[in-house]
C-alpha positions as a Markdown table, in Angstrom:
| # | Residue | x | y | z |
|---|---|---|---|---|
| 1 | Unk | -95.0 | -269.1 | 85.1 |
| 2 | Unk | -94.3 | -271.0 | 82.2 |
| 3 | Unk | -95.1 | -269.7 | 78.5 |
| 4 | Unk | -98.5 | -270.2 | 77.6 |
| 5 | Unk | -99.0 | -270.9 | 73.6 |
| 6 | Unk | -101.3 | -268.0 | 72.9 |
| 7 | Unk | -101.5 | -265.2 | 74.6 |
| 8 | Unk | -104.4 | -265.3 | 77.5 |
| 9 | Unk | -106.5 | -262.9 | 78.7 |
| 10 | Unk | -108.8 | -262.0 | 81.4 |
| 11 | Unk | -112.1 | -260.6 | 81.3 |
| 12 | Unk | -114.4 | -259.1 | 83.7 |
| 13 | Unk | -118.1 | -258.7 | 83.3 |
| 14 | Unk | -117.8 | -261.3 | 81.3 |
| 15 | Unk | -121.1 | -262.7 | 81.2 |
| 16 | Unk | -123.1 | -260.4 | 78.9 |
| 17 | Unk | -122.6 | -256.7 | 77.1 |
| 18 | Unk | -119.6 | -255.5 | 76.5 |
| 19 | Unk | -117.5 | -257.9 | 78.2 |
| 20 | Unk | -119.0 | -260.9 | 76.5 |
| 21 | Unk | -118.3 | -259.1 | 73.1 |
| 22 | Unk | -114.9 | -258.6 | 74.0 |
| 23 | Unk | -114.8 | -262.2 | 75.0 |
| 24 | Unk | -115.5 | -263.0 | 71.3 |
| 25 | Unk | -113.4 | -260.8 | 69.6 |
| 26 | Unk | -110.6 | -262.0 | 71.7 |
| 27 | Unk | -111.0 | -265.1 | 71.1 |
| 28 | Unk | -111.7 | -264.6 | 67.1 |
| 29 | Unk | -108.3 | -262.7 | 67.2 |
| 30 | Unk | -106.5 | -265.8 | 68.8 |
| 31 | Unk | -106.4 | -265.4 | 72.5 |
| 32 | Unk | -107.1 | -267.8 | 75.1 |
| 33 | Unk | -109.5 | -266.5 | 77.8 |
| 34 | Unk | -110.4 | -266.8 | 81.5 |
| 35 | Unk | -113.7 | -265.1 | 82.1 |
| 36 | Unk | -114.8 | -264.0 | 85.5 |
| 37 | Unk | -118.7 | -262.9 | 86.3 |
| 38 | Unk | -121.4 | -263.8 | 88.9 |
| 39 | Unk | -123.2 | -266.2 | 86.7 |
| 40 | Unk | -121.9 | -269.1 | 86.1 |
| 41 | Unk | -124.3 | -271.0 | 83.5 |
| 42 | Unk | -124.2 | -267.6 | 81.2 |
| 43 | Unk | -120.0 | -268.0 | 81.2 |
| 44 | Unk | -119.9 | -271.1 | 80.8 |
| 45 | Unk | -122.3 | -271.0 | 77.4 |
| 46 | Unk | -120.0 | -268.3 | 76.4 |
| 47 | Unk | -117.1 | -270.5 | 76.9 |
| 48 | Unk | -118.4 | -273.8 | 74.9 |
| 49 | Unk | -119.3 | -271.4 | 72.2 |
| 50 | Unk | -115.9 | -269.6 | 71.7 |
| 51 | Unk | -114.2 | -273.1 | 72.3 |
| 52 | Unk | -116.3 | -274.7 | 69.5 |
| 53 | Unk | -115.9 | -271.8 | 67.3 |
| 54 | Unk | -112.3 | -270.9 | 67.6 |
| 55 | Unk | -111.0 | -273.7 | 68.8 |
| 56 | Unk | -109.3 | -271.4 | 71.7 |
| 57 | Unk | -109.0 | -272.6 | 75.5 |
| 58 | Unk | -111.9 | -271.1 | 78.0 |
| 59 | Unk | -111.8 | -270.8 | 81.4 |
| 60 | Unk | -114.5 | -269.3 | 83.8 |
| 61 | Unk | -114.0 | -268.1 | 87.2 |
| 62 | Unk | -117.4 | -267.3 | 89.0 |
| 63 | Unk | -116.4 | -264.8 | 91.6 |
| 64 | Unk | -118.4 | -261.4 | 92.9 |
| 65 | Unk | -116.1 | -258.4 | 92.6 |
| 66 | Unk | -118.5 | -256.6 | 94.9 |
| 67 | Unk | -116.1 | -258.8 | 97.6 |
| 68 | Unk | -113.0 | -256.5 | 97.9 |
| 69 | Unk | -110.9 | -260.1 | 98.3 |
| 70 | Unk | -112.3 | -261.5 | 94.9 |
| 71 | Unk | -109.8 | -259.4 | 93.2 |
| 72 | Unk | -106.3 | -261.4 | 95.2 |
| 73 | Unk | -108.8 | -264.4 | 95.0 |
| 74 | Unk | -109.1 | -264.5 | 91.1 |
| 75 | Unk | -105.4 | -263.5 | 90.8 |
| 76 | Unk | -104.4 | -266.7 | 93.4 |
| 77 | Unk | -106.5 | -268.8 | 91.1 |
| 78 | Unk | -104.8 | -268.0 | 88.1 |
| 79 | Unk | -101.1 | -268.7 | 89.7 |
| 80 | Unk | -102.9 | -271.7 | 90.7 |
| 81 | Unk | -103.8 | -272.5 | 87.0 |
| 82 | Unk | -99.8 | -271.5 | 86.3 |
| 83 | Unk | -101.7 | -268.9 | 84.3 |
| 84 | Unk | -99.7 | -265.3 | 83.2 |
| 85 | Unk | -102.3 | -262.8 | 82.0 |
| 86 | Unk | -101.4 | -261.1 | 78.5 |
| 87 | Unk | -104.4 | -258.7 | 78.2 |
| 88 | Unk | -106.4 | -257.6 | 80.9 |
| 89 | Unk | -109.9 | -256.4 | 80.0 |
| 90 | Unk | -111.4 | -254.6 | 83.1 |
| 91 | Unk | -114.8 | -254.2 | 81.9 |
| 92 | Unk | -117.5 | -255.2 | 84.4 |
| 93 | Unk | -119.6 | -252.3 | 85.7 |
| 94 | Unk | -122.9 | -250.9 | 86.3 |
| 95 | Unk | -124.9 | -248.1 | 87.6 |
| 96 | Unk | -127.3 | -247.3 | 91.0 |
| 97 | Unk | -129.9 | -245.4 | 90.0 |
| 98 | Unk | -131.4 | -242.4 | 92.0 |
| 99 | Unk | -130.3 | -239.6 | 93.7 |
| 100 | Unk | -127.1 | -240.0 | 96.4 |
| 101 | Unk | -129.1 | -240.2 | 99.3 |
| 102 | Unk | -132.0 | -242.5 | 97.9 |
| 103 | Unk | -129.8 | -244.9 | 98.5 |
| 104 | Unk | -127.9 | -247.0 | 101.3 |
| 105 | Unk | -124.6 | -246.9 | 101.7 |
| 106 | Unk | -124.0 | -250.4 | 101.5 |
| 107 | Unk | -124.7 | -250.1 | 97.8 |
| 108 | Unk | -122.9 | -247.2 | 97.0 |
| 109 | Unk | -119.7 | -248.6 | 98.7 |
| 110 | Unk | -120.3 | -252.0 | 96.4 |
| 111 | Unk | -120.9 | -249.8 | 93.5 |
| 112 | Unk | -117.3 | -248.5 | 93.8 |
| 113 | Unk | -115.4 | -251.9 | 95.1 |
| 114 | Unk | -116.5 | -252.8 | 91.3 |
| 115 | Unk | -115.9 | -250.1 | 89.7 |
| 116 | Unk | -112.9 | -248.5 | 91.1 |
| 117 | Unk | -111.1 | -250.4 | 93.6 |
| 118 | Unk | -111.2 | -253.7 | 92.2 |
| 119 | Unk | -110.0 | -253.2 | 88.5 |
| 120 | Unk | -107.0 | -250.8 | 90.1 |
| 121 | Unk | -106.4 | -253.7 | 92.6 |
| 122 | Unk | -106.6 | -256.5 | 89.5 |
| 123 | Unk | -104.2 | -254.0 | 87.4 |
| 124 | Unk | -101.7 | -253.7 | 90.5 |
| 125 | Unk | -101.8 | -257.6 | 90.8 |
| 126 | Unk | -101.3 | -258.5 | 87.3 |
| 127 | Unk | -98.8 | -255.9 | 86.1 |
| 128 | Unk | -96.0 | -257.3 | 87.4 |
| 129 | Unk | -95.9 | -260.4 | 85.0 |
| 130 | Unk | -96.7 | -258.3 | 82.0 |
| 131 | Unk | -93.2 | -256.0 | 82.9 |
| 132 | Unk | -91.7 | -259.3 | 83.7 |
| 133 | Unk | -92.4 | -260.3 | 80.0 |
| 134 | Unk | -91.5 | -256.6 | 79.0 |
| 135 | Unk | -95.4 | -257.0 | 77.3 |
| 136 | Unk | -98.9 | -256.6 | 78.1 |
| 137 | Unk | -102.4 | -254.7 | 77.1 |
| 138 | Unk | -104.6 | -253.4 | 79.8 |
| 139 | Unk | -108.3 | -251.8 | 78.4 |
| 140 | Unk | -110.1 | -249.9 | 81.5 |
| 141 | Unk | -113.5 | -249.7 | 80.0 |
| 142 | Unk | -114.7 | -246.2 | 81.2 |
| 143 | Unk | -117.3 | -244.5 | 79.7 |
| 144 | Unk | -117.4 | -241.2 | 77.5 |
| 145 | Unk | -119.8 | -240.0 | 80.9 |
| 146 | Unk | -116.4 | -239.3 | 82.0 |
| 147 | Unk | -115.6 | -236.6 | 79.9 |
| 148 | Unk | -118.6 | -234.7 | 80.9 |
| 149 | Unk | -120.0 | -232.6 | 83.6 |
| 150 | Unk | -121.6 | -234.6 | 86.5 |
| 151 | Unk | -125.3 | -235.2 | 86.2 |
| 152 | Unk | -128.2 | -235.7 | 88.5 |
| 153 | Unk | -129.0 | -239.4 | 89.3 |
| 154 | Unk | -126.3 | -242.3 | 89.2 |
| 155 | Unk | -124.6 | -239.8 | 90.9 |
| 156 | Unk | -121.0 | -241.7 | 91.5 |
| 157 | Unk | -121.1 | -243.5 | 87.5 |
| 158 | Unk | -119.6 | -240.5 | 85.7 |
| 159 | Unk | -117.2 | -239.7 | 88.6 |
| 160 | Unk | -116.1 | -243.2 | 89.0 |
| 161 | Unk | -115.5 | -243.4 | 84.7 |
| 162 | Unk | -113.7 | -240.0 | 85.3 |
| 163 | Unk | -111.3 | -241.8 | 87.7 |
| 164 | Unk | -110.6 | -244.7 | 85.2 |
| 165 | Unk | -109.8 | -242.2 | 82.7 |
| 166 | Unk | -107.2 | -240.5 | 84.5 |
| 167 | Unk | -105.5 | -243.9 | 85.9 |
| 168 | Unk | -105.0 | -245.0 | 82.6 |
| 169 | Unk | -103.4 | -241.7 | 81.2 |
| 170 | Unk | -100.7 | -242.3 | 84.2 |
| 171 | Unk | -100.4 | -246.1 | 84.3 |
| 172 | Unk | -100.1 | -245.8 | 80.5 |
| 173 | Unk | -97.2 | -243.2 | 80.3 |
| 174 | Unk | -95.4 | -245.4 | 83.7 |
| 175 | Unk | -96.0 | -248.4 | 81.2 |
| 176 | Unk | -95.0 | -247.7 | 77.8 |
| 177 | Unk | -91.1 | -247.9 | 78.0 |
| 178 | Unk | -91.8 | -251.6 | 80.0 |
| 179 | Unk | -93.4 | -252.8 | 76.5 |
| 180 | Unk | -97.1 | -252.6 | 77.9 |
| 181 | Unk | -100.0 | -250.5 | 76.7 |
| 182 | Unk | -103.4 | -249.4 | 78.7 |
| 183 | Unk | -106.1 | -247.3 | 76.9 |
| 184 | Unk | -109.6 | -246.2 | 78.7 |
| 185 | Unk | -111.8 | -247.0 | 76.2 |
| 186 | Unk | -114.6 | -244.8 | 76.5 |
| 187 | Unk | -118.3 | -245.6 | 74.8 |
| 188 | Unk | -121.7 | -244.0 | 74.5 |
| 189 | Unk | -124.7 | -245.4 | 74.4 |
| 190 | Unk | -124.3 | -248.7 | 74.0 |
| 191 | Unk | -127.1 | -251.7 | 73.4 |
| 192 | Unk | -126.5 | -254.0 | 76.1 |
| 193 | Unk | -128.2 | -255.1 | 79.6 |
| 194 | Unk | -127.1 | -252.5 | 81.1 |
| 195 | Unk | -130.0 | -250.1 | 81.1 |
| 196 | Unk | -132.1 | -253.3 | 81.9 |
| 197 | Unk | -130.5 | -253.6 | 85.2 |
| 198 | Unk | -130.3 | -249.8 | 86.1 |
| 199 | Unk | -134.0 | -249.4 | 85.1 |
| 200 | Unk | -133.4 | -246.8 | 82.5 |
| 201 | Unk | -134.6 | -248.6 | 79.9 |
| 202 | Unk | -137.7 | -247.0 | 78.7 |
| 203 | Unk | -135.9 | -244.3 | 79.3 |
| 204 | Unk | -133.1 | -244.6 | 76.9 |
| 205 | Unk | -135.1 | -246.1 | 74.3 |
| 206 | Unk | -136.5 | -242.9 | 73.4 |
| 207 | Unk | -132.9 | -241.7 | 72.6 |
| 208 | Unk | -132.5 | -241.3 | 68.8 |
| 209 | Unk | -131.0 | -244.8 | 67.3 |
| 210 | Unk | -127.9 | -242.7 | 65.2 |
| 211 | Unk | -126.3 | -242.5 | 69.0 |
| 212 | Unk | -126.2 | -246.1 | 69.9 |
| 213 | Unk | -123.9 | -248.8 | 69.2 |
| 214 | Unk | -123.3 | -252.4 | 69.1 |
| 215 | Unk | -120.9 | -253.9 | 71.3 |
| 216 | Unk | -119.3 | -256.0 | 69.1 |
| 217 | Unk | -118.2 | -252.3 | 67.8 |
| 218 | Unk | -117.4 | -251.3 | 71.3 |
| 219 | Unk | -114.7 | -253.8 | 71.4 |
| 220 | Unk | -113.3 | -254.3 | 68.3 |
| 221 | Unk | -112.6 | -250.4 | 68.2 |
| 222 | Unk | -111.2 | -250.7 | 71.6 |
| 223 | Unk | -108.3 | -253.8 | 70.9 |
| 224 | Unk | -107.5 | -251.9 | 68.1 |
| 225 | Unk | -107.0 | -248.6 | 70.1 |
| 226 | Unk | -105.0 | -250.2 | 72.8 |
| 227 | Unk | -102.7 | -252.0 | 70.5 |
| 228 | Unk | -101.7 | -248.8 | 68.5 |
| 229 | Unk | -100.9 | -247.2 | 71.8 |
| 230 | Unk | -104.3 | -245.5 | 72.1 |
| 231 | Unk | -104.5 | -244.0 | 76.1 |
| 232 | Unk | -108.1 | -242.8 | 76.2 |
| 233 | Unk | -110.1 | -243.5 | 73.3 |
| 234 | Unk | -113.9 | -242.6 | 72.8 |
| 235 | Unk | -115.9 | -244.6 | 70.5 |
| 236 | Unk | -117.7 | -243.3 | 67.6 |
| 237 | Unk | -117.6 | -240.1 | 65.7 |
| 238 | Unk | -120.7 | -238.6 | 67.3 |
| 239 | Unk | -119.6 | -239.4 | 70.5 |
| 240 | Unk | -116.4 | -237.5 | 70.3 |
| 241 | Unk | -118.1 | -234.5 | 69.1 |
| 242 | Unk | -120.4 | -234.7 | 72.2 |
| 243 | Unk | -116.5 | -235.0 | 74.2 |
| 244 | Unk | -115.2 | -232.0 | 72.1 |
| 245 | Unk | -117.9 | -229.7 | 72.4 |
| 246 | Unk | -118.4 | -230.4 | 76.2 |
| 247 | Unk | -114.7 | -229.2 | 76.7 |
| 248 | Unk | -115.3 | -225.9 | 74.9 |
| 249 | Unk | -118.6 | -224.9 | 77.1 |
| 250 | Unk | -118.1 | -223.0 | 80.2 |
| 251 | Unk | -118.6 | -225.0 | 83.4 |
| 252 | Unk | -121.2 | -223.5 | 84.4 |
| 253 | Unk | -123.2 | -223.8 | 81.1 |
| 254 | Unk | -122.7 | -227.3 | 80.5 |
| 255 | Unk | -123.0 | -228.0 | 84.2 |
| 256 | Unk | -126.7 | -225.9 | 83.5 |
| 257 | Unk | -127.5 | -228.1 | 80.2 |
| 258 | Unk | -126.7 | -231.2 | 82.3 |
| 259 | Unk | -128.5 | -230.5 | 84.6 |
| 260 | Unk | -131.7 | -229.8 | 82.0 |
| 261 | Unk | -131.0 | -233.2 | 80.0 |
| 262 | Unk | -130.0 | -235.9 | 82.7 |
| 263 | Unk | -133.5 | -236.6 | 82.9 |
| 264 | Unk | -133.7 | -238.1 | 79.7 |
| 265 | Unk | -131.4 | -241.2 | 80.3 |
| 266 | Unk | -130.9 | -241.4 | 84.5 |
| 267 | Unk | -133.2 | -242.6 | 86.6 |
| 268 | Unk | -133.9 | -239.9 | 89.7 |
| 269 | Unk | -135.9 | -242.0 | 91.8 |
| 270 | Unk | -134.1 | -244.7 | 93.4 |
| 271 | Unk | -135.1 | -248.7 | 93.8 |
């Protein structure tokens, strides 16, 4: 592939949360962008308005990541586009609400082509260009869920945000001599649509304000953690107390308070 001007990167989930706030701080810090999500007319606002304000280019590619080919498909497309990905953000995600068995297979299996199988499969696919150009930055937005015990309800998120953590801590020390860096950036609480689409919002909303933040926080801290070399990095002060003092509880005592709390922000009852 030949050089591209700026350095590009790739976005999943980009259409609202998290993944359109990385979208914008990407593009404020100079990158240009393809964004990938299942709606289209939400990308491509997103992509007029960070072409307009940053004079960066946008592309979108609407694809479905629940389709275990989009992953090669979106990768074909961009050798198509004679496109080499600098930063890969691997941030699109959500949750199935209910017990395990509340719910079909079907959806579980989705649940973890999108959140497991296809940002590994999109990290596999694109690293190879970034050690080719002996650089590149890959953020696995986990979730600081997975640093805790399991809960009851959503009963594959935290396991699945687990996973993410611990494929970043080895693809990171594989990575660093070859000139890349990958950091699981790990929020809390975040305001987004995600507790819209999971249900959970009236839920949540009763959850004190001092352990939320913005998105545009979310990803800001996590750019800057990757490109210090950052491997797992959990947003917010409060939320790495909550990590810290998890750690120092027996299993079977915070597995007992988890069990007490989950009710407070996890939906039991499925769709």
């Amino acid at each position: 592939m030949t050089a591209h001007p700026r350095p590009v990167a790739l976005v999943t989930g980009a259409s609202a949360g998290i993944g359109a706030a990385f979208a914008r701080e990407l593009a404020a810090r100079g990158h240009d962008l393809v964004l990938t999500a299942r709606r289209a007319a939400r990308l491509q606002e997103l992509a007029e308005e960070l072409c307009a304000k940053h004079n960066v280019d946008v592309q979108i590619m609407v694809d479905d990541l629940t389709d275990p080919m989009a992953p090669r498909r979106l990768v074909d497309a961009l050798e198509q586009r004679n496109l080499g990905i600098d930063v890969l953000i691997n941030n699109a995600g959500y949750g199935v609400p209910g017990t395990f068995d509340s719910q079909p297979w079907v959806r579980h299996s989705d649940f973890l082509q999108v959140l497991v199988h296809a940002p590994t499969e999109l990290a596999h696919r694109l690293l190879p260009g970034m050690i080719e150009r002996r650089h590149g930055r890959i953020v696995n937005v986990a979730s600081l869920a997975g640093h805790l015990p399991g809960s009851t309800g959503h009963t594959l998120y935290a396991a699945s945000k687990a996973y993410m953590i611990r494929f970043s801590e080895s693809l990171a020390l594989e990575s660093r001599a070859r000139g890349i860096h990958v950091c699981a950036v790990c929020p809390g609480f975040t305001y987004s649509e995600f507790h819209d689409v999971t249900g959970a919002r009236e839920l949540v909303s009763k959850m004190p304000k001092w352990m939320w933040m913005q998105a545009d926080q979310v990803a800001a801290q996590g750019l800057d953690a990757v490109e210090r070399g950052d491997v797992v990095y959990v947003n917010g002060r409060i939320n790495r107390m909550i990590k810290t003092f998890a750690k120092l509880l027996p299993d079977r005592l915070a597995l007992r308070l988890s069990a007490r709390h989950s009710s407070r922000y996890r939906v039991m009852e499925g769709e």
